[in-house]
């Protein structure tokens, strides 16, 4: 219904502002019946338009229902849910991957999130054999193997220990996996959405290992195992386990969500998600690695020479611009804020650089107020979009000095079939219409 | 399984006896029976492998009954699950390196990739069958592994796999020498093998786009206009129209249709439908979109399908008949059927 303007960068009008200049002029000239016609057309299924009439903004001049009626009572939404206007931002599957829900992935809508904490209900999901809702009264944690006393803890026991709460990112080792060889998916939800960050609360694993009398002379590895049908299992270096691994029950102030392993999961800061065993029911202390299914057939990186790297656990420094990002449209030229996330499994983010010309020139972005160890870090850079084509990129540098590589640099060393640990610089192409596309740069 | 299980059991008994005097922080000592019940892991050196045996012939019968619906009669699997067998040559058994993995189009299967036979035994024992994990007996696990090994010509058809012969099998595993440990990604203190520098000015002479999504894939993930906020400085692109055309979508209407479909899909997921029926491809039964295609244009289809779901199928699509579904209410059943027949399930 709206006429298109040919003004660069203004091709796609905002739904609430999509009357053309000519139509607005008609309204200004006093042809009020025009507006009525426009509203009728809108009620046929198009979002309600609102023209800036001569007298001002209808959002101000007209009474709104929320200001003219009694609101809903307390506890009518007993577990608070987001506004109905936020319904588009949900976890979604990628049709290329999802064939059976029990062995699939649902990606976090990073394109709409702020700050560094992922709402628990939007934390990405990855299950190997479906998710369960375990009864905490019947859940037990056993610690056995090279310990003086193999022990059993109930949830009651675990909540009696002093707890720690730490903010850490959780990224699947296969995040961005679909893009190793070429561009495959349209938005940041699908390119980077196996990524979340939460405040995790629980007991340091070291406290429990000490409580069982770990045999530090013989112990070399820790093994963790889940209680659900997959009985997922993973080997973890002892040094890591004794450092900052948490046996966690809390997530963002409440208990873990069932999709995140309620009532107990391992938190392995900096490691890929598959090490963070959900529904954690057993820890074994051992002196050899276990070579589990997901340490051999999956979550192992195939190299160009046909060898397979096992136990690739560390998530190297990575960043991505979340707004504007692929599959989005910028509504107008002028002032925008480029915003994104950076993280490193080896420590804190030291710096993030942003390029708007495909990597020719870079500017250092400002970091959010929270720059934490092995946590998502928000970065921003104000940007005057002139309406011309642009390619947006971000590049993270972590406190070890490691610099996030280009896709080309990753492929030179690791080929294109390694599936896991793609931490390449992401490129978003902005066209003159304001539409943003996922692309790769040679 | 701990090597020191005996010792641990002895100390557990000892500690239990000492409970009143030892200042245990929290928790209690595990009993030997409890450890036995849960300590199921099998290591590459076969620590933890229980005694038992199974033949290739027994494995074949078991496979057909409990494994083939997902993995195929010969481990070739289906569109949903990755293949287990294939990509292994006789030469690989000698070299211990799966040659396919170094090729341009590697055949990645459980047998071409796994360095250790313990991995297969441990995984089948802990997690299979997918919908009834840990329901196989120890001997059945041996038999299933024996059958898989025979399909890859690692063992002959008259082979019996047990806790002794499995050690000989390990010496013939096709990718037993194919694994490497890269310290840079095993431990956080490791150094990466990909070294980049942070150039700031005039870093590239020219910028060429090497890969982008083809136009026909524009809407493959559904309409992106419904996957971002509908207000704010950036919106989701309307991918139901071609890029750059600038048309504005009937966003609210589409959102309503999507939410109805989402509710029906939730029903399908919650009711376990999707365990056997993929959205597009069949698993045990036909895919949802296949059902929609079959009944397209049939006015009586909704009633027919609802009755069929309620009463159970007769194995029209395959050998396995669908059991009767009493769970959904009539209203829910109608929503499910409408969703399936609308073809929305394939979106």
Tab-separated table of C-alpha atoms in Angstrom, chain A residues 77-82 89-91 108 117-127 130-136 139 155 170 196-201 228 248-267 276-280, chain B residues 266:
chain	number	residue	atom	x	y	z
A	77	UNK	CA	0.867	-14.165	35.418
A	78	UNK	CA	2.306	-16.033	38.385
A	79	UNK	CA	5.580	-16.976	36.710
A	80	UNK	CA	6.220	-13.785	34.793
A	81	UNK	CA	6.445	-14.151	31.038
A	82	UNK	CA	7.751	-11.662	28.483
A	89	UNK	CA	12.317	-13.828	20.063
A	90	UNK	CA	12.219	-17.517	20.849
A	91	UNK	CA	14.546	-20.485	20.518
A	108	UNK	CA	19.255	-18.570	21.155
A	117	UNK	CA	23.059	-12.521	30.534
A	118	UNK	CA	20.896	-14.887	28.513
A	119	UNK	CA	17.358	-15.218	29.877
A	120	UNK	CA	17.134	-18.806	31.161
A	121	UNK	CA	14.150	-19.540	28.932
A	122	UNK	CA	16.150	-18.531	25.867
A	123	UNK	CA	19.305	-20.491	26.732
A	124	UNK	CA	20.021	-22.628	23.672
A	125	UNK	CA	19.062	-26.285	23.841
A	126	UNK	CA	21.097	-29.247	22.699
A	127	UNK	CA	19.959	-32.700	23.680
A	130	UNK	CA	15.664	-35.556	24.691
A	131	UNK	CA	15.340	-33.584	27.915
A	132	UNK	CA	14.001	-34.819	31.214
A	133	UNK	CA	12.500	-33.201	34.293
A	134	UNK	CA	14.330	-35.049	37.067
A	135	UNK	CA	12.787	-35.291	40.542
A	136	UNK	CA	15.308	-33.537	42.828
A	139	UNK	CA	18.520	-37.212	42.417
A	155	UNK	CA	20.455	-32.385	46.737
A	170	UNK	CA	28.398	-21.670	27.523
A	196	UNK	CA	24.535	-18.367	26.186
A	197	UNK	CA	25.779	-16.766	29.372
A	198	UNK	CA	24.370	-17.248	32.848
A	199	UNK	CA	25.169	-16.752	36.471
A	200	UNK	CA	25.776	-20.271	37.739
A	201	UNK	CA	25.532	-21.193	41.418
A	228	UNK	CA	19.227	-38.999	31.677
A	248	UNK	CA	25.866	-26.205	39.782
A	249	UNK	CA	22.189	-26.170	40.669
A	250	UNK	CA	21.439	-22.456	40.243
A	251	UNK	CA	21.073	-20.471	37.032
A	252	UNK	CA	20.342	-16.742	37.026
A	253	UNK	CA	18.957	-16.770	40.542
A	254	UNK	CA	16.610	-19.734	40.194
A	255	UNK	CA	17.152	-23.452	39.820
A	256	UNK	CA	18.503	-24.773	36.533
A	257	UNK	CA	15.869	-25.137	33.827
A	258	UNK	CA	15.044	-28.774	32.949
A	259	UNK	CA	16.521	-28.232	29.469
A	260	UNK	CA	19.745	-27.213	31.220
A	261	UNK	CA	20.046	-30.271	33.424
A	262	UNK	CA	17.778	-29.658	36.423
A	263	UNK	CA	18.639	-30.240	39.204
A	264	UNK	CA	22.417	-30.536	38.758
A	265	UNK	CA	24.926	-29.883	35.998
A	266	UNK	CA	28.647	-29.423	35.653
A	267	UNK	CA	29.960	-25.950	34.826
A	276	UNK	CA	29.074	-29.368	30.972
A	277	UNK	CA	27.302	-32.641	31.790
A	278	UNK	CA	23.593	-32.144	32.500
A	279	UNK	CA	21.543	-34.120	35.060
A	280	UNK	CA	24.965	-34.806	36.634
B	266	UNK	CA	4.207	-28.149	20.798
